[in-house]
PDB file of C-alpha atoms in Angstrom:
ATOM      1  CA  MET A1256      12.038  17.633 -93.134  1.00 53.00           C
ATOM      2  CA  ARG A1257      12.612  13.964 -91.559  1.00 52.00           C
ATOM      3  CA  GLU A1258      12.150  15.351 -88.048  1.00 55.00           C
ATOM      4  CA  GLU A1259       8.843  17.056 -88.895  1.00 54.00           C
ATOM      5  CA  GLU A1260       7.749  13.770 -90.751  1.00 52.00           C
ATOM      6  CA  ASN A1261       8.797  11.898 -87.573  1.00 52.00           C
ATOM      7  CA  LYS A1262       6.962  14.401 -85.528  1.00 53.00           C
ATOM      8  CA  ARG A1263       3.838  14.271 -87.612  1.00 55.00           C
ATOM      9  CA  SER A1264       3.987  10.348 -87.741  1.00 56.00           C
ATOM     10  CA  SER A1265       4.065  10.277 -84.101  1.00 55.00           C
ATOM     11  CA  GLN A1266       1.133  12.334 -83.616  1.00 55.00           C
ATOM     12  CA  SER A1267      -0.948  10.331 -86.063  1.00 59.00           C
ATOM     13  CA  LYS A1268      -0.017   7.178 -84.051  1.00 56.00           C
ATOM     14  CA  VAL A1269      -1.379   8.660 -80.751  1.00 52.00           C
ATOM     15  CA  LYS A1270      -4.434   9.975 -82.552  1.00 57.00           C
ATOM     16  CA  SER A1271      -4.920   6.461 -84.028  1.00 62.00           C
ATOM     17  CA  ILE A1272      -4.607   4.767 -80.451  1.00 56.00           C
ATOM     18  CA  MET A1273      -7.023   7.144 -78.930  1.00 56.00           C
ATOM     19  CA  LYS A1274      -9.680   6.300 -81.462  1.00 58.00           C
ATOM     20  CA  LYS A1275      -9.650   2.639 -80.773  1.00 59.00           C
ATOM     21  CA  ARG A1276     -12.423   1.420 -78.445  1.00 60.00           C
ATOM     22  CA  TRP A1277     -10.414   0.161 -75.621  1.00 59.00           C
ATOM     23  CA  PHE A1278      -8.424   3.121 -74.958  1.00 59.00           C
ATOM     24  CA  LEU A1279     -11.027   5.147 -72.825  1.00 62.00           C
ATOM     25  CA  PRO A1280     -11.630   2.151 -70.829  1.00 66.00           C
ATOM     26  CA  ALA A1281      -8.312   1.506 -70.279  1.00 64.00           C
ATOM     27  CA  VAL A1282      -7.542   5.046 -69.079  1.00 62.00           C
ATOM     28  CA  TYR A1283     -10.427   4.814 -66.674  1.00 65.00           C
ATOM     29  CA  ILE A1284      -9.135   1.509 -65.205  1.00 72.00           C
ATOM     30  CA  PHE A1285      -5.793   2.863 -64.865  1.00 68.00           C
ATOM     31  CA  SER A1286      -6.876   5.874 -63.058  1.00 69.00           C
ATOM     32  CA  ALA A1287      -9.267   4.066 -60.843  1.00 68.00           C
ATOM     33  CA  ALA A1288      -6.428   2.010 -59.960  1.00 69.00           C
ATOM     34  CA  VAL A1289      -4.217   4.665 -58.954  1.00 69.00           C
ATOM     35  CA  LEU A1290      -7.031   6.368 -57.116  1.00 68.00           C
ATOM     36  CA  LEU A1291      -7.552   3.237 -55.066  1.00 68.00           C
ATOM     37  CA  THR A1292      -4.104   2.756 -54.389  1.00 72.00           C
ATOM     38  CA  GLY A1293      -3.829   6.270 -52.892  1.00 68.00           C
ATOM     39  CA  ILE A1294      -6.660   5.741 -50.839  1.00 70.00           C
ATOM     40  CA  LEU A1295      -5.605   2.374 -49.425  1.00 70.00           C
ATOM     41  CA  VAL A1296      -2.167   4.078 -48.701  1.00 65.00           C
ATOM     42  CA  TYR A1297      -3.516   7.012 -46.928  1.00 65.00           C
ATOM     43  CA  GLN A1298      -5.859   4.955 -44.760  1.00 68.00           C
ATOM     44  CA  ALA A1299      -2.996   2.736 -43.663  1.00 62.00           C
ATOM     45  CA  SER A1300      -0.664   5.579 -42.870  1.00 60.00           C
ATOM     46  CA  ASP A1301      -3.797   7.243 -41.008  1.00 58.00           C
ATOM     47  CA  ASN A1302      -4.678   4.026 -39.096  1.00 56.00           C
ATOM     48  CA  GLU A1303      -0.952   3.922 -37.910  1.00 52.00           C
ATOM     49  CA  PHE A1304      -0.673   7.452 -36.858  1.00 48.00           C
ATOM     50  CA  THR A1305      -3.798   7.295 -34.694  1.00 50.00           C
ATOM     51  CA  GLN A1306      -3.050   3.741 -33.108  1.00 50.00           C
ATOM     52  CA  ASP A1307       0.103   4.526 -31.925  1.00 48.00           C
ATOM     53  CA  PRO A1308      -0.744   7.272 -29.345  1.00 47.00           C
ATOM     54  CA  SER A1309      -3.597   5.119 -28.194  1.00 47.00           C
ATOM     55  CA  GLU A1310      -1.198   2.502 -27.407  1.00 48.00           C
ATOM     56  CA  ASN A1311       1.001   4.542 -25.639  1.00 48.00           C
ATOM     57  CA  LYS A1312      -1.652   6.211 -23.806  1.00 45.00           C
ATOM     58  CA  GLN A1313      -2.930   2.742 -22.397  1.00 45.00           C
ATOM     59  CA  ASN A1314       0.594   1.986 -21.618  1.00 46.00           C
ATOM     60  CA  ILE A1315       1.211   5.280 -19.702  1.00 39.00           C
ATOM     61  CA  THR A1316      -2.285   4.686 -17.735  1.00 43.00           C
ATOM     62  CA  SER A1317      -1.565   1.152 -16.860  1.00 41.00           C
ATOM     63  CA  GLU A1318       2.200   1.934 -15.776  1.00 46.00           C
ATOM     64  CA  ASN A1319       1.019   4.919 -13.665  1.00 48.00           C
ATOM     65  CA  ASN A1320      -1.912   3.350 -11.759  1.00 50.00           C
ATOM     66  CA  GLU A1321       0.193   1.930  -8.963  1.00 48.00           C
ATOM     67  CA  PRO A1322       2.488   4.380  -8.577  1.00 48.00           C
ATOM     68  CA  SER A1323      -0.254   7.012  -8.226  1.00 47.00           C
ATOM     69  CA  ILE A1324      -1.873   5.132  -5.275  1.00 49.00           C
ATOM     70  CA  GLU A1325       1.406   5.027  -3.451  1.00 53.00           C
ATOM     71  CA  VAL A1326       2.378   8.742  -4.078  1.00 51.00           C
ATOM     72  CA  ASN A1327      -1.234   9.739  -2.706  1.00 62.00           C
ATOM     73  CA  ASN A1328      -0.813   7.451   0.191  1.00 65.00           C
ATOM     74  CA  SER A1329       2.479   9.029   1.121  1.00 69.00           C
ATOM     75  CA  LEU A1330       1.013  12.510   0.847  1.00 85.00           C
ATOM     76  CA  GLU A1331      -2.175  11.486   3.148  1.00 94.00           C
ATOM     77  CA  THR A1332      -2.077  12.077   7.082  1.00 95.00           C
ATOM     78  CA  PHE A1333      -4.079   9.659   9.330  1.00 97.00           C
ATOM     79  CA  THR A1334      -7.436  10.974  10.104  1.00 97.00           C
ATOM     80  CA  ILE A1335     -10.352  10.481  12.489  1.00 98.00           C
ATOM     81  CA  PRO A1336     -12.322   7.537  11.036  1.00 98.00           C
ATOM     82  CA  MET A1337     -15.826   9.488  11.052  1.00 98.00           C
ATOM     83  CA  SER A1338     -17.728  11.220   8.569  1.00 95.00           C
ATOM     84  CA  GLU A1339     -18.506  14.088  11.177  1.00 94.00           C
ATOM     85  CA  ALA A1340     -15.029  14.227  12.994  1.00 94.00           C
ATOM     86  CA  GLU A1341     -15.608  17.831  14.367  1.00 95.00           C
ATOM     87  CA  SER A1342     -18.528  16.141  16.525  1.00 96.00           C
ATOM     88  CA  ALA A1343     -16.428  13.416  17.500  1.00 97.00           C
ATOM     89  CA  VAL A1344     -15.904  12.608  21.163  1.00 97.00           C
ATOM     90  CA  ILE A1345     -13.186   9.985  22.934  1.00 97.00           C
ATOM     91  CA  LYS A1346     -15.203   7.305  24.909  1.00 96.00           C
ATOM     92  CA  LYS A1347     -12.018   5.586  25.895  1.00 96.00           C
ATOM     93  CA  GLU A1348      -8.367   6.502  25.091  1.00 96.00           C
ATOM     94  CA  PHE A1349      -5.238   4.250  24.337  1.00 97.00           C
ATOM     95  CA  TYR A1350      -3.640   2.512  27.186  1.00 97.00           C
ATOM     96  CA  ASP A1351      -0.075   4.014  27.545  1.00 94.00           C
ATOM     97  CA  VAL A1352       2.001   2.015  29.412  1.00 92.00           C
ATOM     98  CA  ASP A1353       4.314   5.252  30.126  1.00 91.00           C
ATOM     99  CA  GLY A1354       1.109   7.184  31.151  1.00 90.00           C
ATOM    100  CA  ASP A1355       0.220   7.986  34.596  1.00 91.00           C
ATOM    101  CA  THR A1356      -1.842   5.972  37.061  1.00 92.00           C
ATOM    102  CA  LYS A1357      -5.072   8.147  36.371  1.00 93.00           C
ATOM    103  CA  GLN A1358      -4.786   7.742  32.621  1.00 92.00           C
ATOM    104  CA  GLN A1359      -4.037   4.358  32.591  1.00 94.00           C
ATOM    105  CA  GLU A1360      -6.979   3.604  34.824  1.00 93.00           C
ATOM    106  CA  ALA A1361      -9.363   5.380  32.679  1.00 93.00           C
ATOM    107  CA  SER A1362      -7.972   3.386  29.578  1.00 95.00           C
ATOM    108  CA  LEU A1363      -8.888  -0.065  30.936  1.00 95.00           C
ATOM    109  CA  VAL A1364     -11.637  -2.038  29.377  1.00 94.00           C
ATOM    110  CA  VAL A1365     -13.731  -4.370  32.029  1.00 91.00           C
ATOM    111  CA  TYR A1366     -15.056  -7.369  30.641  1.00 91.00           C
ATOM    112  CA  ASN A1367     -16.570 -10.381  32.508  1.00 90.00           C
ATOM    113  CA  ASN A1368     -14.849  -8.929  35.665  1.00 89.00           C
ATOM    114  CA  THR A1369     -11.570  -8.749  34.024  1.00 92.00           C
ATOM    115  CA  TYR A1370      -9.805  -5.630  33.083  1.00 93.00           C
ATOM    116  CA  GLN A1371      -8.045  -5.406  29.603  1.00 94.00           C
ATOM    117  CA  PRO A1372      -5.738  -2.403  28.313  1.00 96.00           C
ATOM    118  CA  ASN A1373      -7.413  -0.721  25.456  1.00 97.00           C
ATOM    119  CA  THR A1374      -5.444  -1.171  22.333  1.00 97.00           C
ATOM    120  CA  GLY A1375      -6.871   1.601  20.277  1.00 97.00           C
ATOM    121  CA  ILE A1376      -9.178   4.759  20.586  1.00 98.00           C
ATOM    122  CA  ASP A1377     -12.940   4.632  21.024  1.00 98.00           C
ATOM    123  CA  TYR A1378     -14.701   7.400  19.074  1.00 98.00           C
ATOM    124  CA  ALA A1379     -18.474   8.306  19.258  1.00 98.00           C
ATOM    125  CA  MET A1380     -20.803  11.329  18.684  1.00 98.00           C
ATOM    126  CA  LYS A1381     -21.294  13.713  21.195  1.00 96.00           C
ATOM    127  CA  ASP A1382     -25.040  13.363  21.210  1.00 95.00           C
ATOM    128  CA  GLY A1383     -24.657   9.402  21.040  1.00 94.00           C
ATOM    129  CA  LYS A1384     -26.127   9.070  17.549  1.00 95.00           C
ATOM    130  CA  GLY A1385     -25.206   6.890  14.853  1.00 97.00           C
ATOM    131  CA  PHE A1386     -22.654   7.936  12.371  1.00 98.00           C
ATOM    132  CA  ASP A1387     -20.720   6.701   9.220  1.00 98.00           C
ATOM    133  CA  VAL A1388     -17.218   5.083   9.460  1.00 98.00           C
ATOM    134  CA  THR A1389     -14.628   6.200   7.048  1.00 98.00           C
ATOM    135  CA  ALA A1390     -10.975   5.158   6.065  1.00 98.00           C
ATOM    136  CA  SER A1391      -8.361   7.058   8.193  1.00 98.00           C
ATOM    137  CA  MET A1392      -5.993   6.621   5.284  1.00 97.00           C
ATOM    138  CA  SER A1393      -6.023   5.145   1.744  1.00 97.00           C
ATOM    139  CA  GLY A1394      -5.262   1.252   1.681  1.00 97.00           C
ATOM    140  CA  LYS A1395      -6.319  -2.144   0.650  1.00 97.00           C
ATOM    141  CA  VAL A1396      -8.983  -4.148   2.729  1.00 98.00           C
ATOM    142  CA  LYS A1397      -6.924  -7.152   4.338  1.00 97.00           C
ATOM    143  CA  SER A1398      -9.794  -8.797   6.136  1.00 97.00           C
ATOM    144  CA  VAL A1399     -13.380  -8.545   7.228  1.00 98.00           C
ATOM    145  CA  GLN A1400     -14.619 -10.373  10.334  1.00 96.00           C
ATOM    146  CA  GLU A1401     -18.011 -10.916  12.015  1.00 94.00           C
ATOM    147  CA  ASP A1402     -17.203 -10.889  15.622  1.00 92.00           C
ATOM    148  CA  ALA A1403     -19.876 -10.403  18.389  1.00 89.00           C
ATOM    149  CA  LEU A1404     -17.312  -9.797  21.130  1.00 93.00           C
ATOM    150  CA  LEU A1405     -15.549  -6.888  19.248  1.00 93.00           C
ATOM    151  CA  GLY A1406     -18.668  -5.823  17.142  1.00 94.00           C
ATOM    152  CA  ASN A1407     -17.120  -6.977  13.829  1.00 96.00           C
ATOM    153  CA  LEU A1408     -13.547  -5.893  12.556  1.00 98.00           C
ATOM    154  CA  VAL A1409     -12.226  -4.479   9.231  1.00 98.00           C
ATOM    155  CA  VAL A1410      -8.486  -4.474   8.719  1.00 98.00           C
ATOM    156  CA  VAL A1411      -6.858  -1.967   6.202  1.00 98.00           C
ATOM    157  CA  GLU A1412      -3.382  -2.247   5.255  1.00 97.00           C
ATOM    158  CA  HIS A1413      -1.537   0.859   3.985  1.00 95.00           C
ATOM    159  CA  ASP A1414       2.179  -0.285   4.120  1.00 90.00           C
ATOM    160  CA  LYS A1415       4.088  -3.332   4.730  1.00 87.00           C
ATOM    161  CA  GLY A1416       3.405  -3.957   8.284  1.00 90.00           C
ATOM    162  CA  ILE A1417       1.406  -0.917   8.690  1.00 94.00           C
ATOM    163  CA  GLU A1418      -2.567  -1.272   9.289  1.00 97.00           C
ATOM    164  CA  THR A1419      -5.423   0.173  10.752  1.00 98.00           C
ATOM    165  CA  HIS A1420      -8.428  -1.539  12.568  1.00 98.00           C
ATOM    166  CA  TYR A1421     -11.782  -0.711  12.938  1.00 99.00           C
ATOM    167  CA  SER A1422     -14.252  -2.612  15.077  1.00 98.00           C
ATOM    168  CA  SER A1423     -17.591  -2.139  16.683  1.00 97.00           C
ATOM    169  CA  ILE A1424     -19.175  -1.436  13.393  1.00 98.00           C
ATOM    170  CA  LYS A1425     -21.934  -2.781  11.303  1.00 97.00           C
ATOM    171  CA  ASP A1426     -23.513  -2.325   7.704  1.00 98.00           C
ATOM    172  CA  ILE A1427     -19.899  -3.132   6.374  1.00 98.00           C
ATOM    173  CA  LYS A1428     -19.827  -2.157   2.636  1.00 97.00           C
ATOM    174  CA  VAL A1429     -16.659  -3.625   1.738  1.00 98.00           C
ATOM    175  CA  LYS A1430     -14.910  -7.196   1.143  1.00 97.00           C
ATOM    176  CA  GLU A1431     -11.391  -8.442   1.423  1.00 97.00           C
ATOM    177  CA  GLY A1432      -9.036  -7.284  -1.304  1.00 97.00           C
ATOM    178  CA  ASP A1433     -11.326  -3.950  -2.078  1.00 98.00           C
ATOM    179  CA  ASN A1434      -9.417  -0.669  -2.223  1.00 97.00           C
ATOM    180  CA  LEU A1435     -10.548   2.145   0.014  1.00 97.00           C
ATOM    181  CA  LYS A1436      -9.770   5.719  -0.356  1.00 97.00           C
ATOM    182  CA  GLN A1437      -9.137   8.103   2.646  1.00 97.00           C
ATOM    183  CA  GLY A1438     -12.562   9.561   3.845  1.00 97.00           C
ATOM    184  CA  GLU A1439     -14.540   6.982   1.934  1.00 98.00           C
ATOM    185  CA  THR A1440     -17.536   5.460   3.920  1.00 98.00           C
ATOM    186  CA  PHE A1441     -17.295   1.708   4.512  1.00 98.00           C
ATOM    187  CA  ALA A1442     -19.574   1.036   7.597  1.00 98.00           C
ATOM    188  CA  LYS A1443     -21.444   2.601  10.281  1.00 98.00           C
ATOM    189  CA  GLY A1444     -20.689   3.017  13.988  1.00 98.00           C
ATOM    190  CA  GLY A1445     -22.207   0.091  16.315  1.00 97.00           C
ATOM    191  CA  THR A1446     -21.694  -1.504  19.588  1.00 96.00           C
ATOM    192  CA  SER A1447     -19.497  -4.552  20.973  1.00 95.00           C
ATOM    193  CA  ALA A1448     -20.271  -6.812  23.882  1.00 94.00           C
ATOM    194  CA  ILE A1449     -16.325  -5.945  25.170  1.00 93.00           C
ATOM    195  CA  ASN A1450     -17.290  -2.267  25.846  1.00 93.00           C
ATOM    196  CA  GLU A1451     -20.797  -1.859  25.908  1.00 92.00           C
ATOM    197  CA  GLU A1452     -20.622   0.998  28.281  1.00 92.00           C
ATOM    198  CA  ALA A1453     -19.296   3.412  25.126  1.00 94.00           C
ATOM    199  CA  GLY A1454     -22.747   2.748  23.157  1.00 96.00           C
ATOM    200  CA  THR A1455     -22.640   3.427  19.604  1.00 97.00           C
ATOM    201  CA  HIS A1456     -19.178   3.871  18.558  1.00 98.00           C
ATOM    202  CA  VAL A1457     -16.035   2.712  16.456  1.00 98.00           C
ATOM    203  CA  HIS A1458     -12.969   1.127  17.969  1.00 98.00           C
ATOM    204  CA  PHE A1459     -10.102   2.399  16.093  1.00 98.00           C
ATOM    205  CA  GLU A1460      -6.439   0.910  16.188  1.00 98.00           C
ATOM    206  CA  VAL A1461      -3.208   1.759  14.240  1.00 98.00           C
ATOM    207  CA  ARG A1462      -0.616  -1.116  14.264  1.00 97.00           C
ATOM    208  CA  LYS A1463       2.926  -1.664  13.024  1.00 94.00           C
ATOM    209  CA  ASP A1464       3.974  -4.946  12.858  1.00 94.00           C
ATOM    210  CA  ASN A1465       0.864  -6.109  14.636  1.00 94.00           C
ATOM    211  CA  VAL A1466       1.746  -4.150  17.503  1.00 95.00           C
ATOM    212  CA  ALA A1467      -0.656  -1.323  18.665  1.00 96.00           C
ATOM    213  CA  VAL A1468       0.386   2.097  18.933  1.00 96.00           C
ATOM    214  CA  ASN A1469      -1.404   5.277  20.178  1.00 97.00           C
ATOM    215  CA  PRO A1470      -3.522   6.624  17.287  1.00 97.00           C
ATOM    216  CA  LEU A1471      -3.565  10.335  18.813  1.00 96.00           C
ATOM    217  CA  GLU A1472       0.502  10.315  18.181  1.00 95.00           C
ATOM    218  CA  TYR A1473      -0.095  10.008  14.590  1.00 96.00           C
ATOM    219  CA  LEU A1474      -3.347  12.055  13.869  1.00 95.00           C
ATOM    220  CA  ASP A1475      -2.669  14.712  11.172  1.00 94.00           C
ATOM    221  CA  LYS A1476       0.839  12.984  10.531  1.00 95.00           C
ATOM    222  CA  PRO A1477       1.889  11.143   7.317  1.00 93.00           C
ATOM    223  CA  ILE A1478       2.316   7.265   7.291  1.00 91.00           C
ATOM    224  CA  SER A1479       6.226   8.320   6.949  1.00 89.00           C
ATOM    225  CA  SER A1480       6.206   9.200  10.571  1.00 88.00           C
ATOM    226  CA  LEU A1481       5.452   5.530  11.478  1.00 85.00           C
ATOM    227  CA  LYS A1482       7.685   4.074   8.892  1.00 78.00           C
ATOM    228  CA  ALA A1483      10.614   6.232  10.462  1.00 75.00           C
ATOM    229  CA  GLU A1484       9.847   5.219  14.150  1.00 67.00           C
ATOM    230  CA  LYS A1485       9.544   1.587  12.763  1.00 52.00           C
ATOM    231  CA  LYS A1486      13.003   1.799  11.207  1.00 54.00           C
ATOM    232  CA  GLU A1487      14.530   3.467  14.474  1.00 52.00           C
ATOM    233  CA  ALA A1488      13.055   0.628  16.571  1.00 50.00           C
ATOM    234  CA  ASP A1489      14.454  -1.951  14.386  1.00 51.00           C
ATOM    235  CA  THR A1490      17.749  -0.217  14.368  1.00 51.00           C
ATOM    236  CA  LYS A1491      17.761  -0.132  18.180  1.00 48.00           C
ATOM    237  CA  ALA A1492      16.634  -3.784  18.503  1.00 48.00           C
ATOM    238  CA  LYS A1493      19.444  -4.980  15.959  1.00 51.00           C
ATOM    239  CA  ASP A1494      21.937  -2.615  18.344  1.00 51.00           C
ATOM    240  CA  SER A1495      20.697  -4.314  21.182  1.00 52.00           C
ATOM    241  CA  ALA A1496      21.048  -7.658  19.968  1.00 54.00           C
ATOM    242  CA  ASP A1497      24.446  -6.964  18.543  1.00 57.00           C
ATOM    243  CA  GLN A1498      25.560  -5.667  21.924  1.00 62.00           C
ATOM    244  CA  GLU A1499      24.266  -8.664  23.829  1.00 64.00           C
ATOM    245  CA  LYS A1500      25.946 -10.891  21.555  1.00 61.00           C
ATOM    246  CA  GLU A1501      29.215  -9.339  21.947  1.00 65.00           C
ATOM    247  CA  GLU A1502      28.808  -9.328  25.785  1.00 60.00           C
ATOM    248  CA  THR A1503      28.119 -13.171  25.647  1.00 61.00           C
ATOM    249  CA  THR A1504      31.266 -13.480  23.593  1.00 58.00           C
ATOM    250  CA  GLU A1505      33.458 -11.360  25.961  1.00 61.00           C
ATOM    251  CA  ASN A1506      31.905 -13.447  28.666  1.00 61.00           C
ATOM    252  CA  GLN A1507      32.927 -16.800  27.235  1.00 62.00           C
ATOM    253  CA  ASP A1508      36.324 -15.468  26.521  1.00 61.00           C
ATOM    254  CA  ASP A1509      36.676 -14.407  30.017  1.00 61.00           C
ATOM    255  CA  ALA A1510      35.582 -17.881  31.446  1.00 59.00           C
ATOM    256  CA  GLY A1511      38.123 -19.618  28.959  1.00 60.00           C
ATOM    257  CA  ASN A1512      40.857 -17.505  30.171  1.00 61.00           C
ATOM    258  CA  GLU A1513      40.181 -18.212  33.790  1.00 60.00           C
ATOM    259  CA  THR A1514      39.964 -21.934  33.065  1.00 59.00           C
ATOM    260  CA  SER A1515      43.351 -21.725  31.294  1.00 59.00           C
ATOM    261  CA  GLU A1516      44.998 -19.785  34.199  1.00 60.00           C
ATOM    262  CA  ASP A1517      43.602 -22.254  36.854  1.00 59.00           C
ATOM    263  CA  SER A1518      45.090 -25.273  34.708  1.00 59.00           C
ATOM    264  CA  ASN A1519      48.295 -23.593  34.552  1.00 58.00           C
ATOM    265  CA  GLU A1520      48.601 -22.808  38.268  1.00 60.00           C
ATOM    266  CA  ASN A1521      47.720 -26.777  38.946  1.00 58.00           C
ATOM    267  CA  GLN A1522      50.678 -27.693  36.711  1.00 59.00           C
ATOM    268  CA  GLU A1523      52.943 -25.539  38.420  1.00 57.00           C
ATOM    269  CA  SER A1524      51.923 -26.645  41.919  1.00 57.00           C
ATOM    270  CA  ASN A1525      52.178 -30.189  40.897  1.00 57.00           C
ATOM    271  CA  PRO A1526      55.299 -30.418  38.384  1.00 54.00           C
ATOM    272  CA  ASN A1527      55.763 -33.999  38.653  1.00 54.00           C
ATOM    273  CA  GLN A1528      52.051 -34.980  37.861  1.00 52.00           C
ATOM    274  CA  GLU A1529      51.757 -36.550  34.591  1.00 51.00           C
ATOM    275  CA  PRO A1530      48.968 -35.160  32.388  1.00 49.00           C
ATOM    276  CA  GLY A1531      45.701 -37.074  32.624  1.00 48.00           C
ATOM    277  CA  ASN A1532      46.510 -38.427  36.185  1.00 47.00           C
ATOM    278  CA  GLU A1533      44.864 -37.035  39.241  1.00 43.00           C
TER     279      GLU A1533
END
């Protein structure tokens, strides 16, 4: 009986509360607060979820920019620096110190009655018309020079100590610090005072440690072939220097031994002579 009375009493209290004026507004406010809290929590979690991938993507992109350039550069091979390479002809070849006399004579440049060895390859079109000059390999523009004698000059750096030089060009479209992709047009073939007989052409050089090498030996070859040769040359130079140093040391030792022997012989021949007296 008491349980039933307590139950009825509880129900009557609930009904009494529900009949009060403030009950429904309180319920609405509470429900709105719960709903608003749920929305805010959802938005916060959603923003956190969408923000992280974008940040990761940005980090990945920025971190991969430089390595991708290096990878592309390592996979490329040196190419003829002309947009229509299939129609290119060589006006003057590289002067090879180990070449035969005929080849060397043909590779000399005559200017002001003086002969100079050609340090690159002079390319032109078969029909002698103008053409676009393109980057032989991807790299960064190291310098741009206006030079009437050479016909302007653009130097592109590809690796430490490895560069390509383009002269006898006009309508240059790049400046120092620009990045060039392989095959990208950056100038047009021009003329130069030092080699007027070549007409409209481009003078192309490949250099390592500022020493010109024969571009024909590296066409269709990757930059690693030039780096490997550079490393081999450095090793030979080091070995040669070490050998020369050893020979110098040996000669000094031999000279010291001969001096000591001569001194001993003099003392034996003059046993009564006091040291320091002639």
